[in-house]
């Protein structure tokens, strides 16, 4: 699919005059992998998610992700240099996600305070909805219809619940795709005769796991 003569895969209204990375390019280390997927997007949609994608990168690379090779590299090679001056706008974006939390003992006694990163769930969901639309467009060469629901769940350190019955049956038939040497891995399954019905597991930096389902409006989940 070439940009410029196709509808924007995000809004489905304007022409896709630019190319947008299905998985945000800021997630990957330099040099960017040659296998990164792009789709036609209008300038408005392409530019509207840039700050969300920066926050999303910090979120999925935080916590235990830094213990993995891909997570360690993104911090040392891109995020930290960006914070030191390479990307002046990144520091205030991250600062807006920091809050001070109480540290309590097992008995509930206040031990002190510590800064933690707290992310707006809607920001995370906007990036994941973009990815869901992109995967559908990639497979069908069409824009995901407006009447299709995009449902998102986050494992929050308990990814096992995303492969428990009946989801484990869907996972057995899912196709695995890995990009950027461990940056993004996803498993995806769609209904054969209706690709608007799909289930996708997304893992970033070998740590954060999300489940995305697409299905018709009104379908119970």
Tab-separated table of C-alpha atoms in Angstrom:
chain	number	residue	atom	x	y	z
A	1	UNK	CA	0.000	0.000	0.000
A	2	UNK	CA	1.535	3.321	-0.992
A	3	UNK	CA	0.954	6.624	0.774
A	4	UNK	CA	-0.780	9.407	-1.104
A	5	UNK	CA	-3.434	7.457	-2.991
A	6	UNK	CA	-5.062	5.597	-0.096
A	7	UNK	CA	-7.301	6.649	2.755
A	8	UNK	CA	-5.629	7.404	6.082
A	9	UNK	CA	-5.777	4.141	8.010
A	10	UNK	CA	-6.549	6.021	11.234
A	11	UNK	CA	-9.348	8.431	10.391
A	12	UNK	CA	-10.548	6.825	7.167
A	13	UNK	CA	-11.519	10.263	5.860
A	14	UNK	CA	-8.487	12.105	4.530
A	15	UNK	CA	-5.947	10.783	2.058
A	16	UNK	CA	-2.847	9.136	3.469
A	17	UNK	CA	-0.323	11.667	2.239
A	18	UNK	CA	2.399	10.480	4.658
A	19	UNK	CA	3.713	7.155	5.926
A	20	UNK	CA	3.140	6.295	9.571
A	21	UNK	CA	4.946	3.530	11.436
A	22	UNK	CA	2.496	0.875	12.583
A	23	UNK	CA	4.662	0.389	15.686
A	24	UNK	CA	6.061	3.796	16.749
A	25	UNK	CA	9.607	4.258	15.510
A	26	UNK	CA	10.615	5.760	18.877
A	27	UNK	CA	10.354	2.258	20.371
A	28	UNK	CA	13.306	1.002	18.350
A	29	UNK	CA	17.033	1.549	18.624
A	30	UNK	CA	19.254	3.045	15.927
A	31	UNK	CA	19.613	2.102	13.194
A	32	UNK	CA	15.908	1.462	12.762
A	33	UNK	CA	15.119	-2.078	11.562
A	34	UNK	CA	14.453	-2.273	7.832
A	35	UNK	CA	11.434	-4.480	8.574
A	36	UNK	CA	9.387	-1.751	10.284
A	37	UNK	CA	5.869	-1.588	8.879
A	38	UNK	CA	4.398	1.649	7.545
A	39	UNK	CA	0.886	2.604	6.473
A	40	UNK	CA	-0.642	5.645	4.738
A	41	UNK	CA	-1.794	8.333	7.160
A	42	UNK	CA	-2.853	11.954	6.822
A	43	UNK	CA	-0.594	14.590	8.368
A	44	UNK	CA	-3.124	15.399	11.095
A	45	UNK	CA	-3.327	11.821	12.348
A	46	UNK	CA	0.374	11.171	11.869
A	47	UNK	CA	1.318	14.150	14.041
A	48	UNK	CA	-1.440	13.883	16.636
A	49	UNK	CA	-0.040	10.867	18.489
A	50	UNK	CA	3.640	11.804	18.700
A	51	UNK	CA	3.588	12.909	22.367
A	52	UNK	CA	1.401	9.910	23.279
A	53	UNK	CA	3.926	7.599	21.642
A	54	UNK	CA	6.785	9.159	23.649
A	55	UNK	CA	4.915	8.512	26.892
A	56	UNK	CA	3.968	5.024	25.722
A	57	UNK	CA	7.639	4.226	25.076
A	58	UNK	CA	8.639	5.235	28.599
A	59	UNK	CA	5.768	3.196	30.060
A	60	UNK	CA	6.508	-0.064	28.214
A	61	UNK	CA	10.274	0.329	28.805
A	62	UNK	CA	9.851	0.923	32.549
A	63	UNK	CA	9.892	-1.605	35.372
A	64	UNK	CA	11.267	-5.053	34.628
A	65	UNK	CA	11.652	-4.253	30.929
A	66	UNK	CA	15.002	-2.620	31.684
A	67	UNK	CA	16.293	-6.065	32.712
A	68	UNK	CA	15.956	-7.304	29.124
A	69	UNK	CA	18.462	-6.615	26.360
A	70	UNK	CA	15.980	-4.613	24.277
A	71	UNK	CA	14.713	-2.643	27.273
A	72	UNK	CA	18.219	-1.822	28.498
A	73	UNK	CA	19.252	-0.661	25.031
A	74	UNK	CA	16.297	1.678	24.546
A	75	UNK	CA	17.056	3.403	27.844
A	76	UNK	CA	20.807	3.717	27.325
A	77	UNK	CA	20.783	4.490	23.591
A	78	UNK	CA	17.660	6.610	23.132
A	79	UNK	CA	15.642	7.621	26.202
A	80	UNK	CA	18.510	8.806	28.420
A	81	UNK	CA	20.269	10.713	25.586
A	82	UNK	CA	16.910	12.262	24.676
A	83	UNK	CA	16.435	13.397	28.281
A	84	UNK	CA	19.907	14.972	28.299
A	85	UNK	CA	19.067	17.287	25.458
A	86	UNK	CA	18.421	15.337	22.309
A	87	UNK	CA	14.661	15.752	22.654
A	88	UNK	CA	13.906	18.867	24.758
A	89	UNK	CA	10.189	18.137	24.933
A	90	UNK	CA	10.636	14.636	26.383
A	91	UNK	CA	11.670	15.780	29.859
A	92	UNK	CA	8.467	17.766	30.545
A	93	UNK	CA	6.424	14.865	29.137
A	94	UNK	CA	7.984	12.457	31.631
A	95	UNK	CA	7.822	15.023	34.433
A	96	UNK	CA	4.072	15.210	33.905
A	97	UNK	CA	3.870	11.462	34.647
A	98	UNK	CA	5.762	11.645	37.971
A	99	UNK	CA	3.969	11.753	41.297
A	100	UNK	CA	5.088	11.215	44.884
A	101	UNK	CA	3.770	8.092	46.588
A	102	UNK	CA	3.818	7.051	50.230
A	103	UNK	CA	6.034	4.164	51.291
A	104	UNK	CA	4.273	2.095	53.950
A	105	UNK	CA	5.544	-0.726	56.112
A	106	UNK	CA	3.687	-4.056	56.327
A	107	UNK	CA	1.899	-2.716	59.376
A	108	UNK	CA	0.836	0.423	57.514
A	109	UNK	CA	3.336	2.817	59.129
A	110	UNK	CA	4.538	5.631	56.888
A	111	UNK	CA	8.212	5.059	56.049
A	112	UNK	CA	8.684	7.965	53.673
A	113	UNK	CA	7.910	9.052	50.138
A	114	UNK	CA	9.225	8.052	46.736
A	115	UNK	CA	8.683	9.341	43.196
A	116	UNK	CA	6.882	6.947	40.853
A	117	UNK	CA	5.788	7.054	37.224
A	118	UNK	CA	2.033	7.117	36.793
A	119	UNK	CA	0.677	6.972	33.246
A	120	UNK	CA	-2.695	8.029	31.891
A	121	UNK	CA	-4.433	4.855	30.722
A	122	UNK	CA	-6.201	6.690	27.920
A	123	UNK	CA	-2.847	7.732	26.431
A	124	UNK	CA	-1.736	4.094	26.421
A	125	UNK	CA	-5.034	3.025	24.868
A	126	UNK	CA	-4.819	5.590	22.073
A	127	UNK	CA	-1.496	4.135	20.936
A	128	UNK	CA	-2.814	0.575	21.179
A	129	UNK	CA	-5.980	1.467	19.235
A	130	UNK	CA	-3.745	2.887	16.516
A	131	UNK	CA	-1.830	-0.402	16.390
A	132	UNK	CA	-5.076	-2.397	16.221
A	133	UNK	CA	-6.260	-0.313	13.260
A	134	UNK	CA	-2.893	-0.719	11.595
A	135	UNK	CA	-2.834	-4.499	11.914
A	136	UNK	CA	-6.290	-4.710	10.335
A	137	UNK	CA	-5.270	-2.388	7.481
A	138	UNK	CA	-2.053	-4.305	6.954
A	139	UNK	CA	-3.973	-7.561	6.498
A	140	UNK	CA	-6.976	-6.314	4.526
A	141	UNK	CA	-5.781	-3.125	2.785
A	142	UNK	CA	-8.881	-1.443	4.249
A	143	UNK	CA	-9.716	0.948	7.082
A	144	UNK	CA	-11.189	-0.692	10.184
A	145	UNK	CA	-14.945	0.091	10.144
A	146	UNK	CA	-16.256	2.555	12.720
A	147	UNK	CA	-18.733	0.015	14.094
A	148	UNK	CA	-15.966	-2.296	15.273
A	149	UNK	CA	-15.096	-2.205	18.963
A	150	UNK	CA	-11.464	-2.193	20.070
A	151	UNK	CA	-11.149	-3.689	23.556
A	152	UNK	CA	-7.854	-3.453	25.426
A	153	UNK	CA	-6.559	-5.143	28.573
A	154	UNK	CA	-3.185	-4.995	30.318
A	155	UNK	CA	-1.664	-7.935	32.178
A	156	UNK	CA	0.043	-5.751	34.836
A	157	UNK	CA	2.674	-8.351	35.693
A	158	UNK	CA	0.335	-11.343	35.400
A	159	UNK	CA	0.544	-12.293	31.737
A	160	UNK	CA	-0.472	-15.885	32.561
A	161	UNK	CA	-4.107	-14.819	32.731
A	162	UNK	CA	-3.934	-13.930	29.027
A	163	UNK	CA	-3.190	-17.541	28.084
A	164	UNK	CA	-5.665	-19.252	30.389
A	165	UNK	CA	-8.683	-21.058	28.873
A	166	UNK	CA	-10.326	-20.217	26.535
A	167	UNK	CA	-7.655	-17.765	25.328
A	168	UNK	CA	-4.999	-20.460	25.161
A	169	UNK	CA	-6.889	-22.113	22.281
A	170	UNK	CA	-6.787	-18.861	20.308
A	171	UNK	CA	-3.093	-18.475	21.094
A	172	UNK	CA	-2.300	-21.925	19.663
A	173	UNK	CA	-3.451	-20.806	16.235
A	174	UNK	CA	-1.960	-17.316	16.407
A	175	UNK	CA	0.863	-16.213	14.144
A	176	UNK	CA	3.941	-14.901	15.963
A	177	UNK	CA	5.801	-11.862	14.632
A	178	UNK	CA	8.900	-10.340	16.248
A	179	UNK	CA	10.405	-6.959	15.373
A	180	UNK	CA	13.564	-5.188	16.470
A	181	UNK	CA	15.339	-8.017	18.286
A	182	UNK	CA	12.861	-8.258	21.153
A	183	UNK	CA	11.369	-4.755	21.050
A	184	UNK	CA	7.930	-5.908	19.871
A	185	UNK	CA	6.518	-9.416	19.683
A	186	UNK	CA	2.916	-10.110	18.854
A	187	UNK	CA	0.642	-13.091	18.340
A	188	UNK	CA	-2.504	-12.569	16.299
A	189	UNK	CA	-5.523	-14.584	15.273
A	190	UNK	CA	-8.517	-13.482	13.184
A	191	UNK	CA	-11.806	-15.088	12.263
A	192	UNK	CA	-11.262	-16.583	8.817
A	193	UNK	CA	-14.314	-15.081	7.124
A	194	UNK	CA	-14.436	-11.857	9.158
A	195	UNK	CA	-11.078	-10.179	9.902
A	196	UNK	CA	-12.864	-7.464	11.931
A	197	UNK	CA	-13.032	-10.103	14.679
A	198	UNK	CA	-9.526	-10.595	15.991
A	199	UNK	CA	-7.434	-11.230	19.069
A	200	UNK	CA	-3.879	-9.950	19.461
A	201	UNK	CA	-1.309	-10.351	22.220
A	202	UNK	CA	1.353	-7.608	22.232
A	203	UNK	CA	4.573	-7.768	24.241
A	204	UNK	CA	7.122	-4.938	24.465
A	205	UNK	CA	10.756	-5.384	25.535
A	206	UNK	CA	10.000	-8.906	26.738
A	207	UNK	CA	7.919	-7.527	29.617
A	208	UNK	CA	4.689	-5.519	29.221
A	209	UNK	CA	1.863	-7.613	27.729
A	210	UNK	CA	-1.430	-6.316	26.326
A	211	UNK	CA	-4.467	-8.088	24.924
A	212	UNK	CA	-6.429	-6.393	22.115
A	213	UNK	CA	-9.727	-7.726	20.776
A	214	UNK	CA	-11.756	-6.318	17.888
A	215	UNK	CA	-15.383	-7.293	17.437
A	216	UNK	CA	-18.746	-5.929	16.308
A	217	UNK	CA	-20.593	-3.342	18.342
A	218	UNK	CA	-23.067	-5.000	20.640
A	219	UNK	CA	-21.092	-8.221	20.924
A	220	UNK	CA	-20.740	-9.292	24.521
A	221	UNK	CA	-17.196	-9.795	25.794
